[in-house]
Short mmCIF file of C-alpha atoms and ligand atoms in Angstrom, two decimals:
data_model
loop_
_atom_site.label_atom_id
_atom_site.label_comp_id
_atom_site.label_asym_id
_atom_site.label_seq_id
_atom_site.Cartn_x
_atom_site.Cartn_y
_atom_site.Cartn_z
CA UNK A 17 33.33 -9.84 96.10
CA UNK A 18 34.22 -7.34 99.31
CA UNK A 19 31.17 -7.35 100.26
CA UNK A 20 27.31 -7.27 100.51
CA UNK A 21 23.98 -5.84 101.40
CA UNK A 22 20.35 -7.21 100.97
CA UNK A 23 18.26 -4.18 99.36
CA UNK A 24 15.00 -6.08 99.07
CA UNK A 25 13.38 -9.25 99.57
CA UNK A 26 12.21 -11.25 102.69
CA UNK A 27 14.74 -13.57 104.01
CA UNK A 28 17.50 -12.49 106.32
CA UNK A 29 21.18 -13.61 105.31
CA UNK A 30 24.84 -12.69 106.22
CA UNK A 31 27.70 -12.28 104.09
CA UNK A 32 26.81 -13.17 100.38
CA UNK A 33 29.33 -16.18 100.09
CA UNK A 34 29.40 -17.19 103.92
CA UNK A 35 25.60 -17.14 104.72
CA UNK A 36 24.67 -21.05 105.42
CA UNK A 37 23.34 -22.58 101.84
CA UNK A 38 19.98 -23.43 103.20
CA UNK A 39 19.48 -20.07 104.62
CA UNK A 40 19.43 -18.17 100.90
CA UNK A 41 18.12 -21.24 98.31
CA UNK A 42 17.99 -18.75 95.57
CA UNK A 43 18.68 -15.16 94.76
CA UNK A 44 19.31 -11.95 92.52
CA UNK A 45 22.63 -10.55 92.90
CA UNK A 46 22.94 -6.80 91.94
CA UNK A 47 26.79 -5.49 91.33
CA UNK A 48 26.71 -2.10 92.25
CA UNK A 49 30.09 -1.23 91.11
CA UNK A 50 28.89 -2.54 87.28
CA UNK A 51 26.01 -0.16 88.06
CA UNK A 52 27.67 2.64 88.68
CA UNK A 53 30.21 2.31 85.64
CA UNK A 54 27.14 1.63 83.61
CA UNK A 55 25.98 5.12 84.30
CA UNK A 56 29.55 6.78 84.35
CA UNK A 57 29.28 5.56 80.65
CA UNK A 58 26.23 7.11 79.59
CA UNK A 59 27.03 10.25 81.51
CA UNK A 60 30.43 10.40 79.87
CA UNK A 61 28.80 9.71 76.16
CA UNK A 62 26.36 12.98 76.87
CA UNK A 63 27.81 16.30 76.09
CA UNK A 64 28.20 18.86 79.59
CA UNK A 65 24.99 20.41 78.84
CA UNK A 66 23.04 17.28 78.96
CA UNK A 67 21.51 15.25 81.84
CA UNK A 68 20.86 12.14 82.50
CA UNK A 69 17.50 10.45 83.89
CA UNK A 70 18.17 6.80 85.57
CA UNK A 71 15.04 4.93 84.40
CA UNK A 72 13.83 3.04 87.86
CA UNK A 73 10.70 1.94 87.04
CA UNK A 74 9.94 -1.23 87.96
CA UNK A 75 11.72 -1.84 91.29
CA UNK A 76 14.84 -0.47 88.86
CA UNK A 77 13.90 -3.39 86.11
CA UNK A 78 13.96 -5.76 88.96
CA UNK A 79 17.36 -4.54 90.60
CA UNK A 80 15.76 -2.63 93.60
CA UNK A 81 14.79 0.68 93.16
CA UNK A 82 16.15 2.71 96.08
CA UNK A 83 19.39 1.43 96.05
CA UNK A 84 19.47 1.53 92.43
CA UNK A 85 18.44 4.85 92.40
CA UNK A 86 21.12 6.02 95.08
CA UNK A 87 23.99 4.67 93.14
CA UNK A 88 22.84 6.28 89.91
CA UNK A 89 22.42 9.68 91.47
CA UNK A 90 26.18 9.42 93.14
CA UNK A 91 27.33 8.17 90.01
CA UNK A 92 26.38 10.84 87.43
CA UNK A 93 22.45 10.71 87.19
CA UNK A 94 20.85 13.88 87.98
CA UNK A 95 16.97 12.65 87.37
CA UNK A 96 15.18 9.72 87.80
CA UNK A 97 11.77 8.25 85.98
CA UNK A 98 9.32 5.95 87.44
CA UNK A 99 5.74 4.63 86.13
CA UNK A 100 3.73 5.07 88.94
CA UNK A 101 3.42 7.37 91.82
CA UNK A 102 3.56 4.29 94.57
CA UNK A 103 7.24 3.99 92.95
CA UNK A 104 7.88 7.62 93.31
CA UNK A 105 7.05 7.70 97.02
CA UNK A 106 8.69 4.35 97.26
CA UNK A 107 12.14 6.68 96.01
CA UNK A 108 11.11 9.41 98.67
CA UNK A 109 10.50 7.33 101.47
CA UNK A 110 14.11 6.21 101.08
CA UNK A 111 15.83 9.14 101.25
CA UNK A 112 16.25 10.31 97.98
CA UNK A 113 15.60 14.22 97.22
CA UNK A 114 16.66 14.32 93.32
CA UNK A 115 13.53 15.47 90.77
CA UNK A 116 11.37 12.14 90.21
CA UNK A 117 9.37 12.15 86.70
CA UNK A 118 6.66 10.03 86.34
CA UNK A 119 6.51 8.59 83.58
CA UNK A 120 2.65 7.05 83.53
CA UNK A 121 -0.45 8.48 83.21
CA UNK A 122 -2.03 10.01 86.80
CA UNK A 123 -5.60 11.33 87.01
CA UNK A 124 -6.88 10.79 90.66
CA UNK A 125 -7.58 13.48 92.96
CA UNK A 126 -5.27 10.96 95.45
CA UNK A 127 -2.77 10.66 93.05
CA UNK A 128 -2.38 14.51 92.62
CA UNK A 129 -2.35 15.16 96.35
CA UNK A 130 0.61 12.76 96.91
CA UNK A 131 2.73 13.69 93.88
CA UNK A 132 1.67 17.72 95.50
CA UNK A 133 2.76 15.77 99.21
CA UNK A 134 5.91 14.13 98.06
CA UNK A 135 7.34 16.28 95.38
CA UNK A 136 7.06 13.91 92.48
CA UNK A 137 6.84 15.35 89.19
CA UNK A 138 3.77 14.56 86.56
CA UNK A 139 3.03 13.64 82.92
CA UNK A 140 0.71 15.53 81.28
CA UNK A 141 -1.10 13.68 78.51
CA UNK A 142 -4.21 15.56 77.65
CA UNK A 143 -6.25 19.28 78.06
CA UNK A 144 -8.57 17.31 80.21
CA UNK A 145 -5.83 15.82 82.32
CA UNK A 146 -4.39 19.39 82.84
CA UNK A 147 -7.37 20.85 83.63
CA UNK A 148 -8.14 17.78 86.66
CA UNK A 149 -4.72 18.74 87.80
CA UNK A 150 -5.49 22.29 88.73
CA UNK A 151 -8.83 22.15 89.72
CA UNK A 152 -7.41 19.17 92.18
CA UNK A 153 -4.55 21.79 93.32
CA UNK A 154 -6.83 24.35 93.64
CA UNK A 155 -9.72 22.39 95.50
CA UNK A 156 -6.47 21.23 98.21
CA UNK A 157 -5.63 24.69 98.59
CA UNK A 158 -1.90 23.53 97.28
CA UNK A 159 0.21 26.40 97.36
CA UNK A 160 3.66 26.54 95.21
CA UNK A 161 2.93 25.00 92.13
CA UNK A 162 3.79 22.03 90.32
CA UNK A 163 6.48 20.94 87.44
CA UNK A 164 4.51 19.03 84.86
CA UNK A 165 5.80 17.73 81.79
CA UNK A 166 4.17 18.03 78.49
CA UNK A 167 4.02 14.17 76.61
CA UNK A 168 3.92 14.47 73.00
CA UNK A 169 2.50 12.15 70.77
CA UNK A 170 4.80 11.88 67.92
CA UNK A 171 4.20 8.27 66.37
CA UNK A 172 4.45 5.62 69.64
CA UNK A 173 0.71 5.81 70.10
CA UNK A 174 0.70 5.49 73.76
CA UNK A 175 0.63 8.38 76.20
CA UNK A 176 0.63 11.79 74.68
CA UNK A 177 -1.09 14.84 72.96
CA UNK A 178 -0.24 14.87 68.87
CA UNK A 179 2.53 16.79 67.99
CA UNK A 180 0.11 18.78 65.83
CA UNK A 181 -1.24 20.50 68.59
CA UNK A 182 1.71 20.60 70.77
CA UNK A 183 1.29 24.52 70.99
CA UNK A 184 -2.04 24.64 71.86
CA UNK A 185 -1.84 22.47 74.84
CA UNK A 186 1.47 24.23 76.24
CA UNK A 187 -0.40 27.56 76.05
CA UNK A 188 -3.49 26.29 77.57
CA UNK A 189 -1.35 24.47 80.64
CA UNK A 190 0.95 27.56 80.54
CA UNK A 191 -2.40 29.75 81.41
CA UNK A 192 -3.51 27.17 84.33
CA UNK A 193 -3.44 27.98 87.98
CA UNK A 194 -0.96 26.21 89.82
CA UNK A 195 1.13 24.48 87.30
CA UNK A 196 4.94 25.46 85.68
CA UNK A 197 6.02 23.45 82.85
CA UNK A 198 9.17 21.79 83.16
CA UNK A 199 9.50 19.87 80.07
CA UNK A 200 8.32 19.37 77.10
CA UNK A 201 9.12 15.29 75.99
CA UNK A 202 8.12 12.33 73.59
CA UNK A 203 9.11 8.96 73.56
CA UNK A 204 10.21 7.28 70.41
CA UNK A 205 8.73 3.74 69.50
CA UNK A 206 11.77 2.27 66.55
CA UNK A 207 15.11 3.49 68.21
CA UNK A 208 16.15 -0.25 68.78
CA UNK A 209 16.36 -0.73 64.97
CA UNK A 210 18.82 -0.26 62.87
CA UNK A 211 16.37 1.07 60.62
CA UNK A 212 16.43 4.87 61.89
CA UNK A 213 13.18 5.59 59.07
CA UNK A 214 10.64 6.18 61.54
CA UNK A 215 12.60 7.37 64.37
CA UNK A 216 13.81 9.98 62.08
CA UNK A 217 10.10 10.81 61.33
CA UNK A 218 9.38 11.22 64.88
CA UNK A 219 12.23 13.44 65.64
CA UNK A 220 11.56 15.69 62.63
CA UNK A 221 7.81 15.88 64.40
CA UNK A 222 9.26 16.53 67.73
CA UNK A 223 11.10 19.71 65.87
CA UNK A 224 8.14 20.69 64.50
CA UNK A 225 6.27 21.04 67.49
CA UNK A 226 9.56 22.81 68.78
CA UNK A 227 9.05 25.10 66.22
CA UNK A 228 5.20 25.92 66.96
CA UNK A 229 5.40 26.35 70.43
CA UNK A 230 8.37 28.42 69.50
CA UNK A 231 6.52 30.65 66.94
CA UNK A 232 4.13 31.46 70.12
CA UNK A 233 6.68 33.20 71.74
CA UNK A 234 6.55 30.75 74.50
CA UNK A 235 9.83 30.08 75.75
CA UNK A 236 11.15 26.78 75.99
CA UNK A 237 11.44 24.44 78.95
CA UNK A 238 13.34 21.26 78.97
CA UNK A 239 13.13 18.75 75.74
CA UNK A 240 13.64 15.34 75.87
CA UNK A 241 12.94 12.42 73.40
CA UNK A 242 15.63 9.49 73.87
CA UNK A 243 15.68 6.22 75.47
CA UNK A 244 18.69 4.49 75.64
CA UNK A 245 18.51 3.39 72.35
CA UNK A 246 18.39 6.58 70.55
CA UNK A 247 21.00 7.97 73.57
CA UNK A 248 23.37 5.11 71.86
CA UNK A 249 22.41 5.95 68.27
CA UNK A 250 22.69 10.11 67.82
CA UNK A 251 23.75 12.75 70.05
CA UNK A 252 21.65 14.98 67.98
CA UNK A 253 18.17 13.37 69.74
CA UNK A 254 19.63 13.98 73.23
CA UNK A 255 18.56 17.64 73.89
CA UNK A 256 18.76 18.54 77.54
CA UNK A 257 17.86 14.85 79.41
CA UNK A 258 18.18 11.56 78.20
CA UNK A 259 15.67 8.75 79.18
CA UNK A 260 18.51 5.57 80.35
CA UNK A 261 16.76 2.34 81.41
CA UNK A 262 18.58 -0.78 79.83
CA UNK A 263 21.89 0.92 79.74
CA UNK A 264 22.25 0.97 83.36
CA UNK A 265 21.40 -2.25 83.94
CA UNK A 266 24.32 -2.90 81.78
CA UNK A 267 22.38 -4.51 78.57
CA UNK A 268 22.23 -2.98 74.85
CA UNK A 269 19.19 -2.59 73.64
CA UNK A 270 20.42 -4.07 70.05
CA UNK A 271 22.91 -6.24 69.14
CA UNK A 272 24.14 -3.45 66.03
CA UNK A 273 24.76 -0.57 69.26
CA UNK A 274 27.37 -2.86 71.32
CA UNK A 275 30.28 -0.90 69.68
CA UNK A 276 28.91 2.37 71.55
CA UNK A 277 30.27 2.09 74.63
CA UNK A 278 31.01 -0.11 77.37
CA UNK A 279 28.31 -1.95 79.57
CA UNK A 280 28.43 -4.70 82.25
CA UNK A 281 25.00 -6.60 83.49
CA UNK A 282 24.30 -5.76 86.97
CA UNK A 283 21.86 -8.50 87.43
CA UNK A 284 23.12 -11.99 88.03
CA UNK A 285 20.75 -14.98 88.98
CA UNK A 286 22.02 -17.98 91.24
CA UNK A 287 20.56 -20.73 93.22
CA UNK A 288 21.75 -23.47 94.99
CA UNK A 289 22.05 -27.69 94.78
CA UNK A 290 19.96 -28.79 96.84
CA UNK A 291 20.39 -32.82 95.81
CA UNK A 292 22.87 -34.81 93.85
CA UNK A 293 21.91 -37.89 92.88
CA UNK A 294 22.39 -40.78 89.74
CA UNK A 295 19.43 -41.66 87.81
CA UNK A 296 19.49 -45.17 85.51
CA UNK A 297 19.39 -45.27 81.94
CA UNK A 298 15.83 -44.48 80.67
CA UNK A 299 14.59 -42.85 83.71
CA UNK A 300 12.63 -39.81 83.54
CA UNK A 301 12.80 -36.61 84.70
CA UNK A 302 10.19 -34.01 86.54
CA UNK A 303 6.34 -33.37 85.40
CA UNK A 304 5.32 -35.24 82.54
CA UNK A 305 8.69 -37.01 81.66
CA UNK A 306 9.45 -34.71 79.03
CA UNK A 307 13.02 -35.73 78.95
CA UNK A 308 14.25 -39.44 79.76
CA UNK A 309 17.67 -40.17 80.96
CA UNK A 310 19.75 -41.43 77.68
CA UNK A 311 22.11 -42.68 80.19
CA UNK A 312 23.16 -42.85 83.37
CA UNK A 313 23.34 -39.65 84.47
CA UNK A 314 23.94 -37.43 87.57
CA UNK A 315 21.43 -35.26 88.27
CA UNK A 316 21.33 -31.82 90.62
CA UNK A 317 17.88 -30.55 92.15
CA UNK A 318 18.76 -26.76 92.03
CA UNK A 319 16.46 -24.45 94.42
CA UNK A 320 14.80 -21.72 91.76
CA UNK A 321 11.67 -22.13 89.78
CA UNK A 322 9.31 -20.59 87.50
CA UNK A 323 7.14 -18.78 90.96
CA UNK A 324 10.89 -17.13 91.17
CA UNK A 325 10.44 -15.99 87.37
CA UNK A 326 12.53 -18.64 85.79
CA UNK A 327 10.34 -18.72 82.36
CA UNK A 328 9.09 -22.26 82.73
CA UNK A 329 9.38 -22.21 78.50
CA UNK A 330 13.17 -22.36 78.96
CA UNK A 331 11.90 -26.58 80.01
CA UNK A 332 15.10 -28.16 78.58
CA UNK A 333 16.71 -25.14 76.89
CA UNK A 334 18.28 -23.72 79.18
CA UNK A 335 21.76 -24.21 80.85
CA UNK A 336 23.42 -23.20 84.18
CA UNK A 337 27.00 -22.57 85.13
CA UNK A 338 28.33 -24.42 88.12
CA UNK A 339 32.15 -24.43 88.91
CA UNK A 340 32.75 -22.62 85.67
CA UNK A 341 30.85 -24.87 83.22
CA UNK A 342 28.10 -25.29 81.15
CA UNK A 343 25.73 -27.52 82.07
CA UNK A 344 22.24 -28.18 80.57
CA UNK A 345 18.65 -28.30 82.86
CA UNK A 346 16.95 -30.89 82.04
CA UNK A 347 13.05 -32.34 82.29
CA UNK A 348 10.25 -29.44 82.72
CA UNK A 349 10.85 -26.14 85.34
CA UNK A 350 8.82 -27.30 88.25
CA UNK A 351 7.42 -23.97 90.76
CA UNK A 352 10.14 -24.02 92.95
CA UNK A 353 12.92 -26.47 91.50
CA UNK A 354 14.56 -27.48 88.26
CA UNK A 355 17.15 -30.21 87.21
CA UNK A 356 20.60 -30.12 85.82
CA UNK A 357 22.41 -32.97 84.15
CA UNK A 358 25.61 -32.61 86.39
CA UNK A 359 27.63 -35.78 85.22
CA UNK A 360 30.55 -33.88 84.13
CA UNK A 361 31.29 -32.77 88.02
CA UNK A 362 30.77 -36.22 90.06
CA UNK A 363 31.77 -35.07 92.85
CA UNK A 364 29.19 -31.66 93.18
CA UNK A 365 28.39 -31.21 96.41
CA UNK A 366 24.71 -29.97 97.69
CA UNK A 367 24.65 -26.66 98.96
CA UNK A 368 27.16 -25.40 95.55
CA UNK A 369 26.23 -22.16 93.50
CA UNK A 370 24.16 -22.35 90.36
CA UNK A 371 24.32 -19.35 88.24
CA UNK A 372 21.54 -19.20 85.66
CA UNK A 373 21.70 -15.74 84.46
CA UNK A 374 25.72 -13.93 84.77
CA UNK A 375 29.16 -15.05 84.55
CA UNK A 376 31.54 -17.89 86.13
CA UNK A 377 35.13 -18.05 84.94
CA UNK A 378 34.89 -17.86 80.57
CA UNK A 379 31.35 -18.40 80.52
CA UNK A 380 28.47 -16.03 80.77
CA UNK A 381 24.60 -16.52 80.47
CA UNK A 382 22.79 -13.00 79.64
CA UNK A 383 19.13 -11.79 79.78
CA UNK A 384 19.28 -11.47 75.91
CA UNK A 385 20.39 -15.23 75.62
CA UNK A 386 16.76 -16.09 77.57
CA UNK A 387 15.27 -13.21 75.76
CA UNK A 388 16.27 -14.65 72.59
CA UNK A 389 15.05 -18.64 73.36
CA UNK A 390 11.92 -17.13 74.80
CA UNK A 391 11.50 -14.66 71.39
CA UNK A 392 11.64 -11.96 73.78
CA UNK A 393 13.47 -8.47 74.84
CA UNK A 394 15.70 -8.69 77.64
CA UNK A 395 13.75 -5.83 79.19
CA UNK A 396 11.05 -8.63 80.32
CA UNK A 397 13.71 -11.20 81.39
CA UNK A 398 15.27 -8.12 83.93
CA UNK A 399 11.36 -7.29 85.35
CA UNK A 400 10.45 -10.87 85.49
CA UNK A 401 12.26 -11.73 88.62
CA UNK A 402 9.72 -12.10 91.52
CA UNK A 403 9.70 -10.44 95.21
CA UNK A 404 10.33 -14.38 97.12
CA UNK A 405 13.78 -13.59 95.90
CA UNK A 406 16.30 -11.62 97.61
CA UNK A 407 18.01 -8.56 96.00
CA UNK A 408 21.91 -8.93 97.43
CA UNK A 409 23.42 -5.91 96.81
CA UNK A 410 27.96 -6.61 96.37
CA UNK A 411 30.31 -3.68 96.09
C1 LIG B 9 10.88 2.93 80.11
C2 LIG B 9 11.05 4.24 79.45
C3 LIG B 9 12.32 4.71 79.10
C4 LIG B 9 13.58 3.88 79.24
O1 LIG B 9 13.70 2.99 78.17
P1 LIG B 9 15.02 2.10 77.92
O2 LIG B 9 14.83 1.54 76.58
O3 LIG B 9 15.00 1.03 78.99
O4 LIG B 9 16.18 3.00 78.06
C5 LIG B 9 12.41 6.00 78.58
N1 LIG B 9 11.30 6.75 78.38
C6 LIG B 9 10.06 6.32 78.69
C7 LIG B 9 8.89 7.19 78.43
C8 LIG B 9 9.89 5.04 79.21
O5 LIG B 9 8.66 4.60 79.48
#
């Protein structure tokens, strides 16, 4: 590690490995050089004509948004997509110029004004939605107009006009005061399977409605469709953006697209010892004893807890890596503190690195391998991680 930067989070710190142990108890650690290879991969799996959007919704899946954000942009991203206009002006209040989509649904005459104010760029779900836009823009007297993207409904169910009357709806928004359409887009709800029937059914919808509009005489904007899934899958649902969340953070969204291309994790969750002590034969461990020493064992209190978004259903399941092993927690996650059985390193000293979640020497603990125990995606692991913990940026 050369170095390192907080990028979110409340407690002050120095240098990542010098800062005094009891000064930075826990933490999330976000490699921006993995990052930014991350998204040199996708770029370099697009063809020229193709750009990519760096998913940062979420505080960036819990990595930090701006400085996410900044990396991807110097690092081949040419868009980025948020959820919610607070994350959008979040993007612009640090600096960042590139085009911001957002990705949610926005109705409120507030919510129009800022995305007008700061630049951001809508979704457009509905007639009635369009219509609220530019009777918003032109109650505010809002000059230039605004990109909006078109959402098509083409078998997710969530945000969207049907496909079926894609044409429609781009003429009527096409005919509105004080809105240009940017893109036209849908979002595809199967492209983690290795089944490809219904994604293939969506895309063949998203053509159709390519080929109404078309048919109008209305010429096209922008199209977009993929996540990263279906960015890993087929170049031939890329058009001209692709949607990248996961990727970037360095995970595959299925276990059949890891022979794609090459991603690291960014993320990597440590804590430290806080206590080393032996416990007897038969004594029991944390709220509600649900594990009992079989032996005499040594036992580490480890600062990090289920308020810091350790899933408290990982309760002896989990394990940790300290000086390059694997060691198992054990008794139930308390709010603020778990247990290890440490007896294989007697001589651990308090104030020692606990990595829950990354890699130390051979071993490595990933978001899917919680995601998995938990019956989850690793999508909710990466969001799950809460504000008390610092974002540490290393280069
Ligand atoms: C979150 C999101 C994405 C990114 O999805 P990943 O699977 O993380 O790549 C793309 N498009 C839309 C509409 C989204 O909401």
């Amino acid at each position: 590690m050369l170095s390192s930067k907080q990028i979110s989070g409340v407690a002050s710190h120095q240098e990542c490995d010098t800062y005094a142990w009891f000064s930075q108890r826990a933490w999330v650690e976000i490699d921006l050089a993995a990052l930014s290879q991350n998204v040199q991969q996708v770029a370099g799996f697009l063809s020229p004509s193709t750009k990519l959007m760096a998913v940062v919704k979420a505080d960036a899946y819990g990595h930090g948004a701006v400085t996410v954000a900044q990396t991807a942009l110097e690092s081949g991203a040419s868009w980025l997509g948020v959820a919610t206009v607070p994350e959008g002006i979040q993007l612009r209040e640090g600096g960042i110029k590139a085009p911001i989509l957002i990705l949610g649904a926005t109705h409120t005459p507030e919510q129009i004004q800022a995305i007008a104010h700061w630049k951001l760029q809508p979704t457009l779900c509905s007639p009635k939605q369009a219509l609220i836009f530019a009777n918003t823009l032109e109650t505010i007297k809002f000059n230039s107009p605004i990109p909006v993207h078109i959402k098509l409904d083409t078998g997710m169910s969530r945000l969207g006009t049907n496909w079926e009357q894609a044409a429609e709806f781009v003429q009527l928004v096409k005919r509105l005061p004080h809105l240009t359409v940017a893109s036209i887009y849908s979002h595809l709800a199967t492209a983690d399977s290795p089944d490809t029937t219904v994604m293939r059914e969506q895309h063949q919808r998203f053509e159709e409605a390519i080929a109404q509009i078309t048919a109008l005489g209305i010429e096209l904007p922008c199209l977009h469709l993929a996540n990263s899934a279906a960015t890993l899958t087929d170049s031939a649902l890329h058009y001209d953006i692709v949607r990248v969340g996961l990727a970037v953070y360095g995970l595959y969204p299925s276990t059949h697209l890891q022979n794609t291309i090459r991603l690291q994790p960014v993320l990597q969750l440590k804590a430290r010892v806080t206590q080393v002590k032996t416990i007897a034969s038969g004594t029991g461990v944390s709220y509600g004893h649900q594990f009992i020493a079989p032996r005499e064992l040594r036992l580490a209190v480890v600062g990090i807890g289920y308020a810091d978004g350790v899933p408290r259903n990982l309760s002896n399941k989990m394990q940790v890596l300290i000086r390059g092993q694997r060691l198992p927690q054990i008794g139930t996650i308390t709010m603020d503190q778990l247990m290890v059985d440490v007896s294989s390193i007697p001589d651990l000293q308090e104030g020692e690195v606990v990595t829950l979640l990354g890699a130390q020497g051979q071993e490595q603990i990933s978001a899917d391998d919680w995601a998995k125990e938990l019956n989850t995606i690793s999508w909710e692991i990466l969001c799950g991680f809460k504000h008390r913990l610092p974002r540490v940026a290393v280069m």
